[in-house]
């Protein structure tokens, strides 16, 4: 028996809207995957390239490199579909997906049956393979998704749908898949948590200057190991990994009824998760050896990362926990990558006696119209909700109102306050308690602040 793919009924209307005479349209299938089933939450048309040199660009969604006089290039043949362009589109869309959601495959709207032609079939397989390989280059973004990919072909003349599944790392053969449109494919359970950061990462003085990009990659790697070893507790108490998430929800709902506090509708409520990161296991080992490490700088990562994920109604506690872990690392890695790509000049090493404040983009959420699942966008300082709407239109082919952008989940930091405190020498009591070796700590009070990090340069710092 092949895979079963469930999709919202409204997505069929979307496919019909993409029919354009003899043109070909390619896009991404987004959703959640299980062993035998896929739940599709959205179909996102890949924007056609404006010119040949745009195909070489790695940032879809940026209009800075698109000459205004270049007309949009319509794809007249499946052989003209730019594979790398679609693969790059998949990478940027994956950044916007919550943990536990992936690019499940591709769809194509064409005036032919693409699977009846050997060359067309091979082209579709090549696109899927390129997407998979491109995402696997960034494990924090990709997460762990060993499922088969799906390919949906929609004949714009006969309006006939054909779906196949394809394992990139398997035999390479296509299998029949059953695509089903339904009014409600599943009940989605929403999980929310936040992760507080307040940690110093030493930059070892080994005679070589690592770039800021390399330093941040090391921080991501360290954080990933901590998150993998962390304990995720949903609704306040540990639960068996094979327990269904709907069981937890039903218990919460019953408890609320008993407390007579169930005014809100269930689909607007969340399950709360807490993350416990274990202490360093090596700290308990006795050792008489004292090791001095010379450092020429340190990076202090401080702030709060907000996480919101969704799982289908038959998901287990283990699947929910994995989705939360994936969401945290996907969000963190996306911010850092966007930040170092935005730097005009690469920062090699860190200057002595210099303090630099870096602000990676903060997270905002936008709900999909058909199922209310929220996707992410990331806004740099000075950017507003309008930029998120542009990204949503270009990358996901969705139009929403600015009022639907949830922009207050992470608040933007005022850098002026940081520098004023530094110049005046006044520190909050909590900040003074955390200060070590006269290092300046950028202390952030309150909840829901954006994830930021401070690069602190010092002469020599000794760690024990």
Tab-separated table of C-alpha atoms in Angstrom:
chain	number	residue	atom	x	y	z
A	1	UNK	CA	0.000	0.000	0.000
A	2	UNK	CA	1.366	3.398	-0.970
A	3	UNK	CA	1.429	6.621	0.997
A	4	UNK	CA	-1.782	8.488	1.732
A	5	UNK	CA	-1.616	12.257	1.398
A	6	UNK	CA	-4.360	14.369	2.970
A	7	UNK	CA	-4.849	17.974	1.861
A	8	UNK	CA	-7.308	20.773	2.580
A	9	UNK	CA	-10.105	21.075	0.016
A	10	UNK	CA	-9.265	24.745	-0.536
A	11	UNK	CA	-5.922	23.724	-2.018
A	12	UNK	CA	-7.660	22.212	-5.043
A	13	UNK	CA	-9.050	25.664	-5.835
A	14	UNK	CA	-5.519	26.991	-5.517
A	15	UNK	CA	-4.258	24.492	-8.100
A	16	UNK	CA	-7.019	25.546	-10.474
A	17	UNK	CA	-6.045	29.182	-10.043
A	18	UNK	CA	-2.550	28.353	-11.340
A	19	UNK	CA	-3.800	27.144	-14.734
A	20	UNK	CA	-2.337	29.460	-17.382
A	21	UNK	CA	-2.793	28.441	-21.046
A	22	UNK	CA	0.245	26.322	-21.947
A	23	UNK	CA	2.523	27.453	-19.105
A	24	UNK	CA	4.045	25.204	-16.457
A	25	UNK	CA	3.917	26.060	-12.745
A	26	UNK	CA	6.051	24.385	-10.101
A	27	UNK	CA	5.666	24.715	-6.348
A	28	UNK	CA	6.309	23.166	-2.962
A	29	UNK	CA	4.126	20.883	-0.868
A	30	UNK	CA	4.309	21.818	2.824
A	31	UNK	CA	3.093	19.799	5.763
A	32	UNK	CA	3.730	17.124	8.370
A	33	UNK	CA	4.767	13.559	7.684
A	34	UNK	CA	4.259	10.224	9.450
A	35	UNK	CA	5.303	6.690	8.607
A	36	UNK	CA	2.486	6.164	6.104
A	37	UNK	CA	0.606	9.461	5.862
A	38	UNK	CA	1.270	13.070	4.978
A	39	UNK	CA	-0.819	16.031	6.107
A	40	UNK	CA	-0.538	18.943	3.679
A	41	UNK	CA	-1.045	22.400	5.170
A	42	UNK	CA	-0.143	24.543	2.156
A	43	UNK	CA	0.953	24.623	-1.476
A	44	UNK	CA	3.438	27.366	-2.328
A	45	UNK	CA	4.060	28.312	-5.945
A	46	UNK	CA	7.738	28.851	-6.732
A	47	UNK	CA	8.034	32.368	-8.180
A	48	UNK	CA	9.309	32.179	-11.760
A	49	UNK	CA	12.762	33.706	-12.303
A	50	UNK	CA	12.809	37.168	-13.853
A	51	UNK	CA	16.005	36.624	-15.845
A	52	UNK	CA	18.866	34.158	-16.248
A	53	UNK	CA	21.131	35.978	-13.808
A	54	UNK	CA	18.426	35.910	-11.177
A	55	UNK	CA	18.558	32.124	-11.268
A	56	UNK	CA	22.084	32.322	-9.915
A	57	UNK	CA	21.001	34.375	-6.918
A	58	UNK	CA	20.724	32.491	-3.645
A	59	UNK	CA	18.175	34.719	-2.050
A	60	UNK	CA	14.687	34.345	-3.388
A	61	UNK	CA	12.420	37.041	-2.127
A	62	UNK	CA	14.960	39.845	-2.465
A	63	UNK	CA	13.991	42.333	-5.137
A	64	UNK	CA	17.268	44.231	-4.960
A	65	UNK	CA	18.880	42.117	-7.672
A	66	UNK	CA	15.878	41.960	-9.983
A	67	UNK	CA	16.050	44.518	-12.779
A	68	UNK	CA	12.679	46.231	-13.035
A	69	UNK	CA	12.721	46.135	-16.817
A	70	UNK	CA	13.059	42.343	-16.947
A	71	UNK	CA	9.689	40.695	-17.546
A	72	UNK	CA	8.692	37.611	-15.557
A	73	UNK	CA	9.780	34.491	-17.349
A	74	UNK	CA	6.959	31.993	-17.868
A	75	UNK	CA	8.004	28.373	-18.028
A	76	UNK	CA	6.912	26.903	-21.348
A	77	UNK	CA	8.414	23.441	-20.885
A	78	UNK	CA	9.190	21.203	-17.957
A	79	UNK	CA	12.776	21.121	-19.185
A	80	UNK	CA	12.947	24.865	-18.530
A	81	UNK	CA	12.204	24.492	-14.825
A	82	UNK	CA	15.327	25.816	-13.003
A	83	UNK	CA	16.220	23.062	-10.538
A	84	UNK	CA	18.511	25.140	-8.315
A	85	UNK	CA	15.946	27.928	-8.182
A	86	UNK	CA	13.280	25.564	-6.814
A	87	UNK	CA	15.753	24.011	-4.371
A	88	UNK	CA	16.699	27.449	-3.065
A	89	UNK	CA	13.034	28.338	-2.719
A	90	UNK	CA	12.604	25.230	-0.553
A	91	UNK	CA	15.416	26.337	1.746
A	92	UNK	CA	13.913	29.761	2.393
A	93	UNK	CA	10.436	28.329	2.891
A	94	UNK	CA	11.774	25.765	5.368
A	95	UNK	CA	13.034	28.645	7.518
A	96	UNK	CA	9.430	29.782	7.830
A	97	UNK	CA	8.017	26.401	8.860
A	98	UNK	CA	7.538	25.436	12.522
A	99	UNK	CA	9.393	22.421	13.841
A	100	UNK	CA	7.844	19.147	12.739
A	101	UNK	CA	6.831	20.614	9.365
A	102	UNK	CA	8.793	20.130	6.162
A	103	UNK	CA	8.806	20.569	2.444
A	104	UNK	CA	7.145	17.239	1.651
A	105	UNK	CA	7.770	17.426	-2.082
A	106	UNK	CA	6.707	19.356	-5.161
A	107	UNK	CA	3.664	19.878	-7.333
A	108	UNK	CA	3.451	20.813	-10.977
A	109	UNK	CA	0.579	22.251	-12.959
A	110	UNK	CA	1.105	21.420	-16.623
A	111	UNK	CA	-0.851	20.966	-19.862
A	112	UNK	CA	0.181	17.305	-19.969
A	113	UNK	CA	0.490	14.162	-17.917
A	114	UNK	CA	4.061	14.559	-16.713
A	115	UNK	CA	4.402	10.982	-15.484
A	116	UNK	CA	3.640	9.572	-18.929
A	117	UNK	CA	6.871	10.996	-20.286
A	118	UNK	CA	10.182	9.480	-19.196
A	119	UNK	CA	12.115	12.733	-19.538
A	120	UNK	CA	9.502	14.691	-17.607
A	121	UNK	CA	9.464	12.089	-14.862
A	122	UNK	CA	13.242	12.235	-14.546
A	123	UNK	CA	13.117	16.016	-14.378
A	124	UNK	CA	10.668	15.914	-11.484
A	125	UNK	CA	12.821	13.396	-9.644
A	126	UNK	CA	15.867	15.615	-10.198
A	127	UNK	CA	14.062	18.585	-8.652
A	128	UNK	CA	13.087	16.593	-5.560
A	129	UNK	CA	16.627	15.243	-5.220
A	130	UNK	CA	18.100	18.745	-5.469
A	131	UNK	CA	15.736	20.001	-2.760
A	132	UNK	CA	16.653	17.140	-0.442
A	133	UNK	CA	20.386	17.548	-0.964
A	134	UNK	CA	20.199	21.319	-0.516
A	135	UNK	CA	18.349	21.023	2.788
A	136	UNK	CA	20.606	18.263	4.074
A	137	UNK	CA	23.526	20.699	3.900
A	138	UNK	CA	21.995	22.461	6.911
A	139	UNK	CA	20.936	19.798	9.461
A	140	UNK	CA	19.649	22.413	11.928
A	141	UNK	CA	17.306	23.791	9.296
A	142	UNK	CA	16.330	20.448	7.835
A	143	UNK	CA	15.895	18.552	11.080
A	144	UNK	CA	15.338	14.824	10.930
A	145	UNK	CA	12.949	13.978	8.110
A	146	UNK	CA	13.667	10.533	6.628
A	147	UNK	CA	10.243	10.224	4.985
A	148	UNK	CA	9.583	9.769	1.315
A	149	UNK	CA	8.943	12.837	-0.797
A	150	UNK	CA	5.763	13.208	-2.810
A	151	UNK	CA	5.237	14.586	-6.309
A	152	UNK	CA	1.792	15.824	-7.363
A	153	UNK	CA	1.067	16.380	-11.069
A	154	UNK	CA	-2.041	18.355	-12.022
A	155	UNK	CA	-3.026	18.212	-15.687
A	156	UNK	CA	-4.368	21.683	-16.472
A	157	UNK	CA	-6.336	20.385	-19.486
A	158	UNK	CA	-8.052	17.343	-17.973
A	159	UNK	CA	-7.811	18.563	-14.308
A	160	UNK	CA	-6.609	15.076	-13.466
A	161	UNK	CA	-4.421	14.611	-10.393
A	162	UNK	CA	-1.623	12.035	-10.173
A	163	UNK	CA	0.491	11.581	-7.064
A	164	UNK	CA	3.673	9.582	-6.623
A	165	UNK	CA	6.093	9.081	-3.738
A	166	UNK	CA	9.835	9.055	-4.167
A	167	UNK	CA	12.620	8.091	-1.759
A	168	UNK	CA	15.698	10.101	-2.689
A	169	UNK	CA	17.997	7.846	-0.649
A	170	UNK	CA	16.288	4.626	-1.738
A	171	UNK	CA	15.964	2.787	-5.012
A	172	UNK	CA	14.914	5.911	-6.877
A	173	UNK	CA	11.720	4.380	-8.210
A	174	UNK	CA	8.353	6.097	-8.050
A	175	UNK	CA	5.493	4.564	-6.075
A	176	UNK	CA	1.798	5.275	-6.336
A	177	UNK	CA	0.406	7.547	-3.628
A	178	UNK	CA	-3.206	8.334	-2.823
A	179	UNK	CA	-3.912	12.092	-2.676
A	180	UNK	CA	-7.148	12.945	-0.852
A	181	UNK	CA	-8.787	16.354	-0.457
A	182	UNK	CA	-10.780	16.745	2.756
A	183	UNK	CA	-12.524	19.594	4.541
A	184	UNK	CA	-10.540	18.887	7.702
A	185	UNK	CA	-7.468	16.730	7.351
A	186	UNK	CA	-6.688	16.522	11.074
A	187	UNK	CA	-7.008	18.342	14.369
A	188	UNK	CA	-3.848	20.307	15.034
A	189	UNK	CA	-2.501	20.633	18.559
A	190	UNK	CA	-0.487	23.752	19.296
A	191	UNK	CA	2.506	23.634	21.630
A	192	UNK	CA	4.305	26.683	22.967
A	193	UNK	CA	7.464	27.198	24.949
A	194	UNK	CA	10.330	29.620	25.301
A	195	UNK	CA	14.012	29.133	25.900
A	196	UNK	CA	16.051	31.625	27.919
A	197	UNK	CA	19.647	32.298	26.928
A	198	UNK	CA	22.242	33.829	29.193
A	199	UNK	CA	25.558	32.200	28.447
A	200	UNK	CA	29.127	33.217	27.707
A	201	UNK	CA	31.081	31.471	24.957
A	202	UNK	CA	34.829	31.971	25.180
A	203	UNK	CA	36.836	32.688	22.034
A	204	UNK	CA	40.098	30.797	22.495
A	205	UNK	CA	43.290	32.627	21.605
A	206	UNK	CA	45.077	30.042	19.466
A	207	UNK	CA	46.869	32.451	17.152
A	208	UNK	CA	44.201	32.212	14.458
A	209	UNK	CA	41.244	34.535	14.048
A	210	UNK	CA	37.957	32.813	13.346
A	211	UNK	CA	35.323	34.761	11.488
A	212	UNK	CA	32.126	35.739	13.264
A	213	UNK	CA	30.330	33.224	11.065
A	214	UNK	CA	32.549	30.414	12.331
A	215	UNK	CA	32.105	31.516	15.939
A	216	UNK	CA	28.326	31.541	15.602
A	217	UNK	CA	28.386	28.128	13.943
A	218	UNK	CA	30.235	26.814	17.000
A	219	UNK	CA	27.564	28.315	19.258
A	220	UNK	CA	24.812	26.679	17.207
A	221	UNK	CA	26.596	23.319	17.432
A	222	UNK	CA	26.977	23.605	21.212
A	223	UNK	CA	23.356	24.636	21.653
A	224	UNK	CA	22.171	21.782	19.446
A	225	UNK	CA	23.896	19.224	21.685
A	226	UNK	CA	22.282	20.787	24.750
A	227	UNK	CA	18.827	20.767	23.190
A	228	UNK	CA	19.201	17.136	22.114
A	229	UNK	CA	20.055	16.118	25.687
A	230	UNK	CA	17.343	18.328	27.215
A	231	UNK	CA	14.204	17.019	28.861
A	232	UNK	CA	10.969	18.364	27.370
A	233	UNK	CA	8.016	18.321	29.758
A	234	UNK	CA	4.538	18.973	28.356
A	235	UNK	CA	1.877	20.380	30.686
A	236	UNK	CA	4.006	20.152	33.792
A	237	UNK	CA	4.751	16.451	34.158
A	238	UNK	CA	6.787	13.788	32.357
A	239	UNK	CA	4.756	11.427	30.206
A	240	UNK	CA	5.440	8.160	28.360
A	241	UNK	CA	6.947	8.806	24.944
A	242	UNK	CA	4.271	6.718	23.215
A	243	UNK	CA	1.316	8.504	24.836
A	244	UNK	CA	-0.849	10.388	22.344
A	245	UNK	CA	-0.819	14.161	22.476
A	246	UNK	CA	-4.614	14.195	22.246
A	247	UNK	CA	-4.726	12.321	25.570
A	248	UNK	CA	-2.797	15.145	27.180
A	249	UNK	CA	-5.106	17.673	25.597
A	250	UNK	CA	-8.254	15.873	26.757
A	251	UNK	CA	-6.907	15.764	30.301
A	252	UNK	CA	-6.157	19.480	30.211
A	253	UNK	CA	-9.610	20.182	28.849
A	254	UNK	CA	-11.205	18.115	31.612
A	255	UNK	CA	-9.161	19.893	34.273
A	256	UNK	CA	-10.287	23.249	32.930
A	257	UNK	CA	-13.904	22.169	33.060
A	258	UNK	CA	-13.491	21.134	36.655
A	259	UNK	CA	-12.060	24.553	37.406
A	260	UNK	CA	-14.941	26.148	35.505
A	261	UNK	CA	-12.515	28.113	33.412
A	262	UNK	CA	-13.223	26.976	29.855
A	263	UNK	CA	-14.449	30.139	28.181
A	264	UNK	CA	-11.966	29.954	25.296
A	265	UNK	CA	-12.417	27.669	22.342
A	266	UNK	CA	-10.077	24.687	22.294
A	267	UNK	CA	-8.556	25.511	18.924
A	268	UNK	CA	-7.272	28.817	20.343
A	269	UNK	CA	-5.482	27.199	23.252
A	270	UNK	CA	-2.006	25.751	23.535
A	271	UNK	CA	-0.239	23.014	25.377
A	272	UNK	CA	2.630	24.471	27.356
A	273	UNK	CA	6.063	22.844	27.242
A	274	UNK	CA	9.076	23.384	29.468
A	275	UNK	CA	12.666	22.582	28.526
A	276	UNK	CA	15.174	21.423	31.125
A	277	UNK	CA	18.793	21.412	29.988
A	278	UNK	CA	20.949	19.132	32.165
A	279	UNK	CA	24.088	20.421	33.816
A	280	UNK	CA	27.470	19.389	32.467
A	281	UNK	CA	27.910	15.744	33.409
A	282	UNK	CA	31.679	16.202	33.580
A	283	UNK	CA	31.247	18.657	36.447
A	284	UNK	CA	30.755	15.778	38.914
A	285	UNK	CA	34.062	14.160	38.058
A	286	UNK	CA	36.814	14.866	40.544
A	287	UNK	CA	40.018	16.214	39.104
A	288	UNK	CA	43.060	17.844	40.635
A	289	UNK	CA	44.220	19.240	37.311
A	290	UNK	CA	43.774	22.955	36.764
A	291	UNK	CA	43.817	24.018	33.156
A	292	UNK	CA	44.318	27.599	32.033
A	293	UNK	CA	42.935	28.623	28.655
A	294	UNK	CA	43.883	31.936	27.086
A	295	UNK	CA	41.003	33.718	25.392
A	296	UNK	CA	41.023	36.945	23.445
A	297	UNK	CA	37.273	37.529	23.465
A	298	UNK	CA	33.904	36.144	24.447
A	299	UNK	CA	30.410	36.143	23.042
A	300	UNK	CA	27.517	36.514	25.435
A	301	UNK	CA	24.263	35.129	24.138
A	302	UNK	CA	21.299	36.494	26.010
A	303	UNK	CA	17.577	36.831	25.450
A	304	UNK	CA	14.604	34.575	24.901
A	305	UNK	CA	13.605	32.425	21.940
A	306	UNK	CA	9.872	31.821	21.495
A	307	UNK	CA	8.707	28.529	20.011
A	308	UNK	CA	5.315	27.505	18.658
A	309	UNK	CA	4.797	24.153	16.957
A	310	UNK	CA	1.883	22.044	15.732
A	311	UNK	CA	1.368	18.292	15.651
A	312	UNK	CA	-1.436	16.168	14.193
A	313	UNK	CA	-4.033	14.546	16.435
A	314	UNK	CA	-2.428	11.099	16.447
A	315	UNK	CA	1.068	12.371	17.231
A	316	UNK	CA	2.859	10.916	20.240
A	317	UNK	CA	4.627	12.759	23.040
A	318	UNK	CA	7.946	11.824	21.441
A	319	UNK	CA	6.907	13.341	18.112
A	320	UNK	CA	5.799	16.521	19.875
A	321	UNK	CA	9.080	16.763	21.781
A	322	UNK	CA	11.081	16.295	18.582
A	323	UNK	CA	9.038	19.008	16.870
A	324	UNK	CA	9.847	21.433	19.693
A	325	UNK	CA	13.576	20.636	19.520
A	326	UNK	CA	13.566	21.057	15.744
A	327	UNK	CA	11.737	24.358	16.007
A	328	UNK	CA	14.248	25.818	18.446
A	329	UNK	CA	17.267	24.850	16.372
A	330	UNK	CA	15.624	25.804	13.065
A	331	UNK	CA	14.742	29.236	14.417
A	332	UNK	CA	18.134	29.857	15.996
A	333	UNK	CA	20.102	28.661	12.963
A	334	UNK	CA	17.907	30.689	10.603
A	335	UNK	CA	18.459	33.897	12.572
A	336	UNK	CA	22.207	33.492	12.812
A	337	UNK	CA	22.580	32.586	9.143
A	338	UNK	CA	20.478	35.572	8.095
A	339	UNK	CA	22.546	37.776	10.391
A	340	UNK	CA	25.990	36.823	9.125
A	341	UNK	CA	24.740	37.000	5.539
A	342	UNK	CA	23.572	40.553	6.221
A	343	UNK	CA	26.962	41.803	7.409
A	344	UNK	CA	28.554	44.117	4.864
A	345	UNK	CA	32.075	43.168	5.914
A	346	UNK	CA	33.172	39.877	7.399
A	347	UNK	CA	34.373	40.264	10.951
A	348	UNK	CA	37.603	38.341	11.327
A	349	UNK	CA	38.565	38.067	14.956
A	350	UNK	CA	37.457	40.580	17.551
A	351	UNK	CA	39.207	43.903	18.253
A	352	UNK	CA	40.589	44.395	21.723
A	353	UNK	CA	38.696	46.488	24.250
A	354	UNK	CA	35.717	46.817	21.971
A	355	UNK	CA	32.092	45.929	22.605
A	356	UNK	CA	29.774	45.286	19.695
A	357	UNK	CA	26.083	44.680	19.949
A	358	UNK	CA	24.621	42.356	17.337
A	359	UNK	CA	20.885	41.892	16.865
A	360	UNK	CA	19.810	38.900	14.784
A	361	UNK	CA	16.300	39.234	13.357
A	362	UNK	CA	13.387	38.610	15.692
A	363	UNK	CA	10.587	36.164	15.040
A	364	UNK	CA	7.063	37.089	13.994
A	365	UNK	CA	4.217	34.681	13.245
A	366	UNK	CA	1.565	34.672	10.527
A	367	UNK	CA	-1.385	32.256	10.493
A	368	UNK	CA	-2.319	30.480	7.277
A	369	UNK	CA	-5.878	31.407	6.263
A	370	UNK	CA	-7.177	27.860	5.774
A	371	UNK	CA	-6.006	26.162	8.975
A	372	UNK	CA	-4.559	28.839	11.324
A	373	UNK	CA	-1.175	27.115	11.535
A	374	UNK	CA	1.373	29.875	12.064
A	375	UNK	CA	4.482	30.241	9.954
A	376	UNK	CA	7.490	32.368	10.831
A	377	UNK	CA	9.240	35.319	9.342
A	378	UNK	CA	12.258	37.138	10.737
A	379	UNK	CA	12.524	40.912	10.885
A	380	UNK	CA	15.750	42.861	11.279
A	381	UNK	CA	15.869	45.971	13.488
A	382	UNK	CA	13.948	48.746	11.773
A	383	UNK	CA	11.774	46.383	9.743
A	384	UNK	CA	8.037	46.210	10.303
A	385	UNK	CA	5.138	43.846	9.557
A	386	UNK	CA	5.037	45.065	5.940
A	387	UNK	CA	8.275	43.203	5.229
A	388	UNK	CA	6.753	39.998	6.591
A	389	UNK	CA	3.786	40.387	4.265
A	390	UNK	CA	6.142	40.784	1.303
A	391	UNK	CA	7.973	37.576	2.233
A	392	UNK	CA	4.691	35.755	2.647
A	393	UNK	CA	3.521	36.862	-0.783
A	394	UNK	CA	6.761	36.063	-2.612
A	395	UNK	CA	7.716	32.805	-0.901
A	396	UNK	CA	4.342	31.296	0.014
A	397	UNK	CA	2.009	33.011	-2.462
A	398	UNK	CA	-0.296	34.083	0.358
A	399	UNK	CA	-1.878	37.463	1.016
A	400	UNK	CA	-2.840	38.371	4.578
A	401	UNK	CA	-3.623	41.598	6.393
A	402	UNK	CA	-1.006	43.350	8.496
A	403	UNK	CA	-3.243	42.932	11.543
A	404	UNK	CA	-2.746	39.156	11.253
A	405	UNK	CA	1.012	39.406	11.815
A	406	UNK	CA	1.773	38.442	15.410
A	407	UNK	CA	4.716	40.743	15.998
A	408	UNK	CA	4.792	40.987	19.791
A	409	UNK	CA	5.953	37.472	20.668
A	410	UNK	CA	9.545	38.753	20.752
A	411	UNK	CA	10.055	42.418	21.509
A	412	UNK	CA	12.683	44.501	19.771
A	413	UNK	CA	15.513	45.672	21.998
A	414	UNK	CA	16.441	49.344	22.261
A	415	UNK	CA	20.237	49.480	21.699
A	416	UNK	CA	20.324	53.021	23.132
A	417	UNK	CA	19.571	51.663	26.595
A	418	UNK	CA	22.464	49.240	26.336
A	419	UNK	CA	25.014	51.879	25.373
A	420	UNK	CA	23.666	54.400	27.897
A	421	UNK	CA	24.157	51.880	30.699
A	422	UNK	CA	27.640	51.115	29.437
A	423	UNK	CA	28.718	54.764	29.279
A	424	UNK	CA	27.209	55.685	32.657
A	425	UNK	CA	28.571	52.589	34.362
A	426	UNK	CA	25.187	51.954	35.963
A	427	UNK	CA	24.111	48.341	35.984
A	428	UNK	CA	20.928	46.780	37.331
A	429	UNK	CA	21.406	44.833	40.556
A	430	UNK	CA	20.698	41.558	38.760
A	431	UNK	CA	23.246	42.454	36.096
A	432	UNK	CA	25.897	43.273	38.699
A	433	UNK	CA	25.384	39.899	40.371
A	434	UNK	CA	25.970	38.111	37.076
A	435	UNK	CA	29.034	40.152	36.162
A	436	UNK	CA	32.300	38.218	36.211
A	437	UNK	CA	35.819	39.559	35.830
A	438	UNK	CA	34.418	43.028	35.164
A	439	UNK	CA	32.854	41.897	31.935
A	440	UNK	CA	29.926	43.957	30.764
A	441	UNK	CA	26.715	41.905	30.679
A	442	UNK	CA	23.796	43.095	28.622
A	443	UNK	CA	21.018	42.264	31.013
A	444	UNK	CA	17.469	42.198	29.635
A	445	UNK	CA	14.582	42.433	32.066
A	446	UNK	CA	11.034	41.255	31.389
A	447	UNK	CA	9.709	38.454	29.206
A	448	UNK	CA	9.379	38.020	25.474
A	449	UNK	CA	12.524	39.880	24.445
A	450	UNK	CA	14.134	39.224	21.113
A	451	UNK	CA	17.098	36.876	20.930
A	452	UNK	CA	20.232	39.023	20.780
A	453	UNK	CA	23.875	38.483	21.455
A	454	UNK	CA	26.672	40.711	22.621
A	455	UNK	CA	30.211	40.376	21.377
A	456	UNK	CA	32.544	41.361	24.209
A	457	UNK	CA	36.242	41.769	23.479
A	458	UNK	CA	38.709	41.459	26.355
A	459	UNK	CA	42.493	41.264	26.561
A	460	UNK	CA	42.971	37.835	28.141
A	461	UNK	CA	40.349	35.883	29.985
A	462	UNK	CA	41.308	32.847	32.082
A	463	UNK	CA	38.830	30.052	32.442
A	464	UNK	CA	39.133	27.278	35.033
